[in-house]
XYZ file of C-alpha atoms in Angstrom:
300
model
C -77.439 117.665 81.793
C -80.857 116.095 82.255
C -80.917 112.519 81.011
C -83.798 111.361 78.829
C -85.668 108.136 79.552
C -86.816 106.887 76.166
C -90.198 105.174 76.071
C -89.648 101.574 74.922
C -93.207 101.340 73.650
C -92.556 104.298 71.357
C -89.199 102.888 70.297
C -90.952 99.665 69.305
C -93.390 101.638 67.143
C -90.452 103.557 65.645
C -88.526 100.384 64.748
C -91.603 98.505 63.535
C -92.501 101.266 61.091
C -88.996 101.192 59.624
C -89.060 97.392 59.421
C -92.409 97.352 57.626
C -91.596 100.333 55.428
C -94.790 102.100 56.497
C -96.154 103.540 59.721
C -99.672 102.785 58.509
C -98.678 99.098 58.442
C -97.031 99.494 61.839
C -100.250 100.971 63.260
C -102.238 97.997 61.971
C -99.732 95.454 63.292
C -99.483 97.110 66.710
C -103.234 97.656 67.023
C -103.078 101.457 67.103
C -104.616 104.219 65.042
C -102.403 106.133 62.624
C -103.008 109.314 64.629
C -101.784 107.561 67.795
C -98.643 106.442 65.963
C -98.057 109.983 64.668
C -98.385 111.295 68.213
C -95.853 108.711 69.442
C -93.328 109.720 66.763
C -93.774 113.391 67.607
C -93.152 112.588 71.274
C -90.048 110.591 70.284
C -88.629 113.575 68.394
C -89.317 115.729 71.463
C -87.480 113.215 73.665
C -84.581 112.986 71.221
C -84.381 116.734 70.760
C -83.729 116.161 67.063
C -85.541 115.745 63.758
C -85.716 112.011 63.026
C -87.432 111.999 59.619
C -87.153 113.809 56.300
C -89.364 113.748 53.237
C -88.363 111.202 50.564
C -90.777 111.312 47.640
C -94.183 110.387 48.992
C -92.735 108.739 52.056
C -90.320 109.380 54.898
C -86.644 108.563 55.335
C -84.461 108.738 58.420
C -82.179 111.657 59.081
C -78.700 110.947 60.454
C -80.111 111.400 63.950
C -82.956 109.019 63.126
C -80.567 106.337 61.870
C -78.477 106.689 65.031
C -81.513 106.378 67.271
C -82.795 103.360 65.299
C -79.572 101.447 65.981
C -79.875 102.149 69.712
C -83.591 101.371 69.663
C -82.965 97.918 68.235
C -80.380 97.188 70.927
C -82.648 98.443 73.715
C -85.604 96.423 72.452
C -83.457 93.318 72.095
C -82.289 93.559 75.712
C -85.847 94.291 76.865
C -87.261 91.301 74.995
C -84.469 89.032 76.188
C -85.166 90.038 79.803
C -88.897 89.462 79.351
C -88.263 86.022 77.876
C -85.847 85.118 80.658
C -88.299 86.057 83.394
C -91.297 84.479 81.703
C -89.755 81.179 80.710
C -86.509 80.546 82.560
C -88.075 77.396 83.990
C -88.735 75.911 80.551
C -86.648 72.826 79.915
C -86.304 70.372 77.092
C -84.747 69.970 73.677
C -85.247 71.788 70.389
C -84.084 70.141 67.165
C -83.160 72.961 64.801
C -82.290 72.686 61.121
C -80.528 75.480 59.223
C -79.645 75.911 55.588
C -75.883 76.327 55.308
C -75.975 79.929 54.022
C -77.821 81.252 57.062
C -76.222 78.970 59.645
C -73.100 81.052 60.250
C -75.053 84.323 60.166
C -77.561 83.204 62.811
C -76.040 80.519 65.016
C -73.787 82.549 67.312
C -76.194 85.416 67.910
C -79.555 83.657 68.128
C -78.487 80.511 69.939
C -76.455 82.462 72.471
C -79.431 84.690 73.236
C -81.766 81.698 73.429
C -79.590 79.709 75.847
C -79.055 82.739 78.081
C -82.829 83.174 78.287
C -83.516 79.435 78.696
C -80.588 77.899 80.584
C -82.424 74.596 81.036
C -82.960 74.113 77.311
C -80.787 72.095 74.951
C -80.491 72.667 71.203
C -79.568 70.027 68.666
C -78.510 71.695 65.400
C -78.531 70.130 61.945
C -76.921 72.124 59.102
C -77.959 70.612 55.781
C -79.337 71.235 52.315
C -82.877 72.620 52.028
C -84.434 69.447 50.628
C -82.920 67.383 53.450
C -84.171 69.828 56.080
C -87.683 69.714 54.645
C -87.589 65.916 54.586
C -86.564 65.803 58.246
C -89.305 68.224 59.308
C -91.903 66.152 57.432
C -90.571 63.010 59.129
C -90.806 64.590 62.586
C -87.014 64.567 63.021
C -86.737 68.365 63.375
C -88.866 70.785 65.389
C -87.923 73.791 63.283
C -85.988 74.479 60.085
C -84.947 77.501 57.993
C -84.523 76.601 54.326
C -84.750 77.931 50.797
C -88.177 77.542 49.250
C -87.938 74.420 47.106
C -91.006 75.323 45.050
C -94.342 73.614 44.572
C -93.016 70.218 45.587
C -91.503 71.522 48.813
C -92.989 71.420 52.299
C -95.294 74.355 53.031
C -93.917 76.896 55.465
C -93.828 80.526 56.604
C -92.043 82.791 54.130
C -89.700 85.077 56.078
C -87.976 87.091 53.352
C -87.471 87.150 49.609
C -83.811 87.525 48.670
C -82.350 88.403 45.255
C -79.944 85.888 43.753
C -76.616 86.991 42.280
C -73.802 85.639 40.153
C -70.780 85.528 42.483
C -67.029 85.251 41.944
C -63.759 86.944 42.893
C -63.656 90.729 42.488
C -62.763 91.639 38.916
C -63.553 88.166 37.610
C -65.157 88.359 34.164
C -66.252 84.913 32.964
C -67.282 86.359 29.615
C -63.663 87.096 28.706
C -63.123 83.406 28.070
C -66.510 82.723 26.530
C -65.081 82.596 23.021
C -62.895 79.678 24.074
C -65.675 77.554 25.526
C -68.679 77.379 27.839
C -68.880 79.566 30.933
C -67.447 77.848 34.035
C -69.857 77.323 36.926
C -69.211 76.190 40.489
C -72.375 74.538 41.846
C -73.759 72.376 44.607
C -74.487 68.774 43.727
C -77.938 67.965 42.340
C -80.672 68.014 43.449
C -80.308 71.709 44.302
C -82.846 74.462 43.655
C -80.143 77.111 43.141
C -78.241 74.862 40.746
C -81.419 74.438 38.696
C -82.019 78.208 38.683
C -78.464 78.893 37.479
C -78.446 76.338 34.683
C -81.990 77.209 33.559
C -81.007 80.897 33.346
C -78.013 80.018 31.183
C -80.052 77.746 28.948
C -82.810 80.339 28.459
C -80.190 82.946 27.523
C -78.581 80.526 25.069
C -75.226 80.721 26.875
C -73.137 77.522 26.878
C -71.954 76.496 30.346
C -70.024 73.736 32.079
C -69.814 72.749 35.742
C -66.131 72.816 36.692
C -66.692 72.032 40.378
C -69.593 70.242 42.020
C -69.760 69.687 45.762
C -72.187 69.016 48.607
C -70.404 71.705 50.664
C -71.070 75.428 50.450
C -67.550 76.151 51.723
C -66.179 74.236 48.727
C -68.220 76.492 46.419
C -66.822 79.602 48.082
C -63.285 78.228 47.842
C -63.657 77.212 44.187
C -65.080 80.585 43.215
C -62.403 82.456 45.185
C -59.759 80.440 43.327
C -61.162 81.724 40.041
C -62.406 78.353 38.819
C -65.786 79.781 37.903
C -68.751 81.690 39.202
C -71.519 80.470 41.446
C -75.016 81.618 42.405
C -76.171 82.596 45.909
C -77.743 85.445 47.846
C -75.567 87.955 49.686
C -76.123 86.190 53.017
C -72.816 84.785 54.233
C -70.888 86.171 51.256
C -67.134 85.882 52.049
C -65.075 89.065 51.875
C -62.887 87.645 49.080
C -65.870 87.275 46.724
C -68.066 89.850 45.005
C -71.312 90.173 43.073
C -70.674 89.840 39.337
C -72.377 91.747 36.570
C -69.877 92.294 33.759
C -71.535 94.835 31.486
C -74.913 93.358 32.386
C -74.355 90.490 29.987
C -75.042 87.636 32.372
C -78.630 86.339 32.466
C -80.918 87.944 35.043
C -81.674 85.877 38.114
C -84.907 85.676 40.147
C -85.284 86.033 43.881
C -85.723 83.125 46.280
C -87.697 82.860 49.492
C -86.259 81.903 52.848
C -88.873 79.812 54.636
C -89.465 78.550 58.151
C -90.816 75.002 58.430
C -92.379 73.342 61.468
C -94.209 70.042 61.870
C -97.975 70.249 61.561
C -99.614 70.732 64.957
C -96.322 71.456 66.713
C -96.951 73.017 70.149
C -93.412 72.829 71.539
C -93.075 76.022 73.610
C -89.299 76.123 73.270
C -89.377 75.766 69.497
C -92.003 78.524 69.312
C -89.764 80.871 71.303
C -86.741 79.970 69.159
C -88.818 80.498 66.006
C -89.656 84.021 67.196
C -85.967 84.833 67.718
C -84.982 83.420 64.329
C -87.765 85.294 62.555
C -86.688 88.610 64.082
C -83.006 87.948 63.360
C -83.664 87.133 59.695
C -85.821 90.226 59.261
C -83.092 92.378 60.797
C -80.368 90.691 58.749
C -82.287 91.377 55.553
C -83.186 94.943 56.540
C -79.720 96.011 57.702
C -78.049 94.521 54.634
C -80.794 95.828 52.326
C -80.971 92.272 51.028
C -84.612 91.505 50.681
C -88.229 92.245 50.203
C -89.686 91.830 53.672
C -92.737 89.629 54.146
């Protein structure tokens, strides 16, 4: 059987269009005409020997073959980009001070940092996992080169919005906090103030006229997960890092609706640290993929 050599340039167009939700947007981002992109996709189907797209309303959706190829395309592009980075900047040395919000820390640390150190063996990373407000304070003070945090609103440090993630009420599967509502306020498990998600949760309850009480307050996200899993009350987070013993709650749609929240990248003004720029690129791509694969967000 004759083996096919897929064109990485075409695979990048293929993946970019899916990431952006539009091949017209992909053409603009990649600096190509829409007709050139269409020709690339036709060539890709010829190489694959399969139909990759099907009509879905006014747009396109992937066939089973398309979804399979997309998974391989992402892996091939990741290896390609890692090799390019390694060859271009293996000689780079120095330290990057990285700050991560606790929710995204576990989801990103192993994959992104491992890839970064393999590509830049002479680099060293100092990681700070902390609350969003603390991360923003440290970036503003020049104590971090890069941080990923929840958008703290108008008073927060300006940054690059990476994704917008829906917030959810979270608790153990089958947990219905409204069953006990007649006996008292709804139990909440929340991070200590000041906390933007705590404010969102309590404001939503107050606007809906639902009495609530905080039964557990902690500075640790793991304590929130443990308290919720124990059935003490429900909490509020995105789906990123959601433990397997917890679930999204929506008993009969009676809980107040929640907004979405932006995940933002912060860097010091005028920062030209080459290593932090390379790490920022890896983190940006990883967050976009995390949101896309989990269908978690509105991409930016």
